[in-house]
Amino acid sequence: MKKYYGSKKFYLLAGIALANLVNVGIIHANDVSRPLVTDSVASPVTINQQNTTSRQTGLSEQAMSTNLVSESQRTGSKDLVSNQDSQVPSTTSQDVKTVPPTNPITLVKKTDQTEVKTAAVQDTVLSYSGHVQDIGWQAPVTDGLVSGTTGQAKRLEAIKINMSTPYTGAITYNSSVINSGWQKAVSTGQISGTTGQSKAIEAIQINLTGDLALKYDIYYRTHIASYGWLSWAKNGAFAGSTGLSKQLEAFEIFLITKGAETSLDQNKAFIQMVKPSLTYQTHVQTIGWGPLVAEGQLAGTTGQSKRIEGLIVNLSSNEFGNLQYRSHVQGIGWQNYVTSGSMSGTNGQSRRLEALQLQLTGSLAQKYSVKYRVHVQDIGWQAWVYDNAIAGTTGQSKRLEAIEIVLVDKIATPIGLSASQGNYAVVNNIIYLDAGHGGYDSGAAYFNQYEKTLNLQMQNRIKAKLEAAGYKVITTRTSDTYVDLIPRSENANASLSDLFVSLHFNASTSSYANGIESYYYEYYPEYPSAINELYHNDPERLSRSAFLAQAIQSAAVKNTGAKDNGVLRNTFAVLRETTAPAVLLELGYMSNATEFQKITTAAYQEKLATGVVSGILAYYKHYTV
């Protein structure tokens, strides 16, 4: 790769963050179907509805007053009618005085045996507030108004509810915090949730006690991520969700007279993930489709030397996510992923399945892991693997004969069958060689020679020496073809390889620059991992990569007599996205005429290859003794 101003040109795949437009969350106005306030009513807790709403939304008072009407018309679902009221004639216009939105808002309740449907409650006032991400505590709002935000993707972190009443009893409430669960219930004026910990509430529960519980029903609903507003919960029922890691963003509360009829939707106030079940079946050589078996049971055969040709896995529910799986098939390679209920593999083609990958999607993947193992020709049962790790073999022409699958609680670190899947304790004696550039990407070009050609020549020499030593070698390319950066790492991660070596030759604007240098990964926050988030900065991977880089660097310099430019670190894409210990080698400068004459000869390339192989063997000796 070419150097500019004496430093190595970045071989990067940079991620670009696109700024998203954020809609302002509108605070819902009190429904116009709610009872109106008379001038004579005094409330211990009053709030200017128009000013509060415009302050939280950033809208002008004029624009807000218009919105109050339209919002009320949209959400006119709080129309409350008691059995006694249904037989009472409607009130005349002079019975109730309409108050503009700027007047105080107070709690109201039904009255018995009266000509008016509703009248203001003069002795009980409910107010509540939320602690919102990046905002903190919002101003309290009253009966039926929104606390929190919508359309801003801001988590609600805590709630606080107050009540002024002459009646005995209290309002009690608690919240479920994502990854922490339900907290201890608190009462009037206390905080439920957390502040200063960046944790989101996912569900709430509110109830009344004492005389309050005899006089009123309390209704509440929540706005949660990905779902929006849910239905209304009542008197201690759960509202929100658990098990989905969906942050609660806003909530509403109000009281009505005990037993009063409402038109409120209470169909789906709470969403809770229930673990689905699995069944699966295999298509077996000379047998056909076997029976459906439950999770953890054997599908296929053992001891009969019969190949699995197809697989169908069924998930009992895909409400919260799905199951994806794919097969590595004889003569085809990796197929595309299919989902629950679909066949992976072939039917009627007499092709063996050689390897499998299974993974969950959606919220299911955040709560559960899929665990599976396979019985392989000449090997028997392999170890259990998890969450898209490869089970089986590739490139060895070995058939799968049986499989077992189980859903388990989410594990923090999936266990794979190789270092390329994050299990660095496993040694498969497989090396992945990556000849840099290729196709229309020629790399550096000097003296009528392309870097891509030299890279492939070196790969072939190193490959031959490793295979002669008994190792299996997998390569990115075997000819002058272009392979993008991410697919290089994807191929390596699916290969069961123990380590990854990317081969390059260097270039600089200075014709005097010369020598060999080896790189391993360094994390740069501005270049986040695209496909290797779990392992890119794993301490064990970095430690092993550093050892491998130093071992190869020392051996290559010693064997060739080239200048030692040392072991360096960078965030090159192939180093960042590869799960196994990985190094990128710069084996000499094409821009230096003297060094160019060396690196283009077969004799010098043999010395380089011997040095690289010596470093790789030193790595295996160090980590397998």
mmCIF file of N, CA and C in Angstrom, residues 327-335 346 349-355 394-398:
data_model
loop_
_atom_site.group_PDB
_atom_site.id
_atom_site.type_symbol
_atom_site.label_atom_id
_atom_site.label_comp_id
_atom_site.label_asym_id
_atom_site.label_seq_id
_atom_site.Cartn_x
_atom_site.Cartn_y
_atom_site.Cartn_z
ATOM 1 N N SER A 327 -27.262 -23.366 5.697
ATOM 2 C CA SER A 327 -26.484 -24.600 5.602
ATOM 3 C C SER A 327 -25.341 -24.439 4.615
ATOM 4 N N HIS A 328 -24.251 -25.130 4.912
ATOM 5 C CA HIS A 328 -23.159 -25.278 3.951
ATOM 6 C C HIS A 328 -23.369 -26.625 3.271
ATOM 7 N N VAL A 329 -23.635 -26.585 1.963
ATOM 8 C CA VAL A 329 -24.085 -27.766 1.229
ATOM 9 C C VAL A 329 -23.003 -28.226 0.260
ATOM 10 N N GLN A 330 -22.847 -29.516 0.153
ATOM 11 C CA GLN A 330 -21.905 -30.123 -0.782
ATOM 12 C C GLN A 330 -22.101 -29.564 -2.192
ATOM 13 N N GLY A 331 -21.029 -29.074 -2.794
ATOM 14 C CA GLY A 331 -21.077 -28.579 -4.164
ATOM 15 C C GLY A 331 -21.725 -27.221 -4.331
ATOM 16 N N ILE A 332 -22.245 -26.639 -3.257
ATOM 17 C CA ILE A 332 -22.926 -25.339 -3.322
ATOM 18 C C ILE A 332 -22.239 -24.315 -2.433
ATOM 19 N N GLY A 333 -21.844 -24.732 -1.248
ATOM 20 C CA GLY A 333 -21.293 -23.795 -0.268
ATOM 21 C C GLY A 333 -22.391 -23.260 0.632
ATOM 22 N N TRP A 334 -22.151 -22.089 1.187
ATOM 23 C CA TRP A 334 -23.136 -21.503 2.103
ATOM 24 C C TRP A 334 -24.359 -21.015 1.340
ATOM 25 N N GLN A 335 -25.523 -21.457 1.736
ATOM 26 C CA GLN A 335 -26.773 -20.959 1.180
ATOM 27 C C GLN A 335 -27.179 -19.679 1.904
ATOM 28 N N THR A 346 -31.087 -29.165 0.653
ATOM 29 C CA THR A 346 -31.702 -29.586 -0.611
ATOM 30 C C THR A 346 -32.574 -30.813 -0.363
ATOM 31 N N GLN A 349 -31.540 -34.083 -4.205
ATOM 32 C CA GLN A 349 -30.307 -33.839 -4.959
ATOM 33 C C GLN A 349 -29.125 -34.654 -4.438
ATOM 34 N N SER A 350 -29.343 -35.421 -3.403
ATOM 35 C CA SER A 350 -28.287 -36.264 -2.814
ATOM 36 C C SER A 350 -27.059 -35.457 -2.415
ATOM 37 N N ARG A 351 -27.286 -34.269 -1.883
ATOM 38 C CA ARG A 351 -26.179 -33.420 -1.425
ATOM 39 C C ARG A 351 -26.146 -33.417 0.107
ATOM 40 N N ARG A 352 -24.985 -33.578 0.660
ATOM 41 C CA ARG A 352 -24.840 -33.608 2.118
ATOM 42 C C ARG A 352 -24.778 -32.191 2.690
ATOM 43 N N LEU A 353 -25.362 -32.010 3.866
ATOM 44 C CA LEU A 353 -25.111 -30.816 4.666
ATOM 45 C C LEU A 353 -23.786 -31.005 5.392
ATOM 46 N N GLU A 354 -22.953 -29.961 5.378
ATOM 47 C CA GLU A 354 -21.631 -30.058 5.992
ATOM 48 C C GLU A 354 -21.478 -29.160 7.222
ATOM 49 N N ALA A 355 -22.255 -28.089 7.278
ATOM 50 C CA ALA A 355 -22.168 -27.165 8.419
ATOM 51 C C ALA A 355 -23.458 -26.370 8.520
ATOM 52 N N THR A 394 -16.206 -27.177 7.056
ATOM 53 C CA THR A 394 -16.231 -26.745 5.657
ATOM 54 C C THR A 394 -14.887 -27.116 5.033
ATOM 55 N N GLY A 395 -14.930 -27.484 3.772
ATOM 56 C CA GLY A 395 -13.699 -27.824 3.064
ATOM 57 C C GLY A 395 -13.139 -29.187 3.404
ATOM 58 N N GLN A 396 -13.873 -30.006 4.146
ATOM 59 C CA GLN A 396 -13.370 -31.326 4.534
ATOM 60 C C GLN A 396 -14.234 -32.472 4.002
ATOM 61 N N SER A 397 -15.286 -32.138 3.273
ATOM 62 C CA SER A 397 -16.172 -33.139 2.653
ATOM 63 C C SER A 397 -16.749 -34.117 3.669
ATOM 64 N N LYS A 398 -17.109 -33.616 4.826
ATOM 65 C CA LYS A 398 -17.674 -34.465 5.877
ATOM 66 C C LYS A 398 -19.162 -34.161 6.041
#
